[in-house]
Amino acid sequence: MNATAKKPIAIVIHGGAGTILKENLTPAKEKAIRATLAKATNAGYAVLQRGGAATDAVIAAIEVMEDSPLFNAGQGAVFTAEGTHELDASIMRGSDLQAGAVAAVKHVKNPIRAAMAVLEKSPHVLLAGDGADQFAKEQGLPWVENSWFDTDYRRQQWQKARAEKTTALSEDELTKPGSADDFKFGTVGAVAIDIHGNLAAGTSTGGMTNKSHGRIGDSPIIGAGTYADNRSCAISATGHGEYFIRYAVAHDICARSRYLKQPLQQAAESVIMDVLFSAGGEGGIIALDHNAQPVMVFNSKGMYRGWRTAKDAAPLIGLYDKGSEKTWKGH
Ligand code: ASP
């Protein structure tokens, strides 16, 4: 492709959806979250600006959030019922439908990099548990003790979850008045389109607080939490994973846009606001299609999100619902 045929670039990221209310965030925490979302958006956008691949932009953005204790991915991941961390991540390339994922890893510092290594260096799509950690180590990826992912904030959430409902995984049971913010989802994800018009999507998470040892959510499941296909769209999801798996949310949105020729916004709203909402599944998605127009749809109170297109001089950030969000631009 020659240089004159450059396509419009764009990136959209999320840092989790859930009961995100202004009154539950201190001004300092809100500021820190907005700043990290902006940093992650810019990290991915810079890759696209210099002509980098959409997959590299997705990794750059996700890595910033994995390295931040503010999000439920990498350091700052939630605790399992056993008091450990088991991380899930996946990435998909829209140009050739290649995908890589890791599930229930305990030691690779940046699970999104391990997912990319599975895509590039293995004949498989999904590696889990010890085998996935071992593979990541063999690929030379940084390895940490499981306690490296600990934060006091997440430990307190876990203790609260255990006290309130020891075996509960359902956010419906956990989001009682007064504790709602504590159990919001905090998964991170990114979708990008590069100058060649290639789409990519990635997602990384610690899963859900107090989840059973061995529980795997939607984030590493291609078609559930992540999907990218140049013929339709790129999606990264966040929310109650069991619902996103059963309703094959990411693939369903892409399939509707491709087969029904629905605009992406409409396809996403049908799945998130109608199908998923009726089923009781809380959460949201970020998406991009070939028009490089950001799409962000969530049925929860809020979703941490950031986006930047060629039209934007700086990243745009949103935390709350459309009505109460000053930076919301009507996408
Ligand atoms: N979807 C993730 C999971 O179920 C949780 C989240 O989005 O925060 O593991």
PDB file of C-alpha atoms in Angstrom, residues 22 26 42 49 52 60 117 127 134 142 181 198-199 229 252 256 275 279 291 298 314 317 324 331:
ATOM      1  CA  LYS A  22     -19.216  10.229  40.852  1.00  0.00           C
ATOM      2  CA  THR A  26     -12.742  10.805  45.516  1.00  0.00           C
ATOM      3  CA  ASN A  42      -2.131   8.260  23.888  1.00  0.00           C
ATOM      4  CA  GLN A  49       0.487   7.757  14.304  1.00  0.00           C
ATOM      5  CA  GLY A  52       2.410   0.911  13.650  1.00  0.00           C
ATOM      6  CA  ALA A  60       0.658  -0.389  24.186  1.00  0.00           C
ATOM      7  CA  ALA A 117       3.066 -14.383  22.030  1.00  0.00           C
ATOM      8  CA  LEU A 127      -3.201 -21.519  26.697  1.00  0.00           C
ATOM      9  CA  GLN A 134       5.624 -21.540  31.296  1.00  0.00           C
ATOM     10  CA  PRO A 142       8.900 -10.696  32.490  1.00  0.00           C
ATOM     11  CA  ASP A 181     -18.530   0.704  43.850  1.00  0.00           C
ATOM     12  CA  ASN A 198      -6.505  -3.224   9.861  1.00  0.00           C
ATOM     13  CA  LEU A 199      -8.563  -3.689  13.014  1.00  0.00           C
ATOM     14  CA  ASP A 229     -12.498  -9.038  11.799  1.00  0.00           C
ATOM     15  CA  ASP A 252     -22.695 -11.400  17.925  1.00  0.00           C
ATOM     16  CA  ARG A 256     -25.002  -8.408  13.167  1.00  0.00           C
ATOM     17  CA  VAL A 275     -30.380  -8.922  24.590  1.00  0.00           C
ATOM     18  CA  ALA A 279     -30.927 -11.517  30.374  1.00  0.00           C
ATOM     19  CA  ASN A 291     -15.041   4.284   9.452  1.00  0.00           C
ATOM     20  CA  PHE A 298     -22.869   0.033  28.256  1.00  0.00           C
ATOM     21  CA  ALA A 314      -6.147  15.029  22.537  1.00  0.00           C
ATOM     22  CA  ILE A 317     -12.199  10.490  28.440  1.00  0.00           C
ATOM     23  CA  SER A 324     -23.619  13.175  33.586  1.00  0.00           C
ATOM     24  CA  HIS A 331     -20.856   8.807  20.018  1.00  0.00           C
TER      25      HIS A 331
END
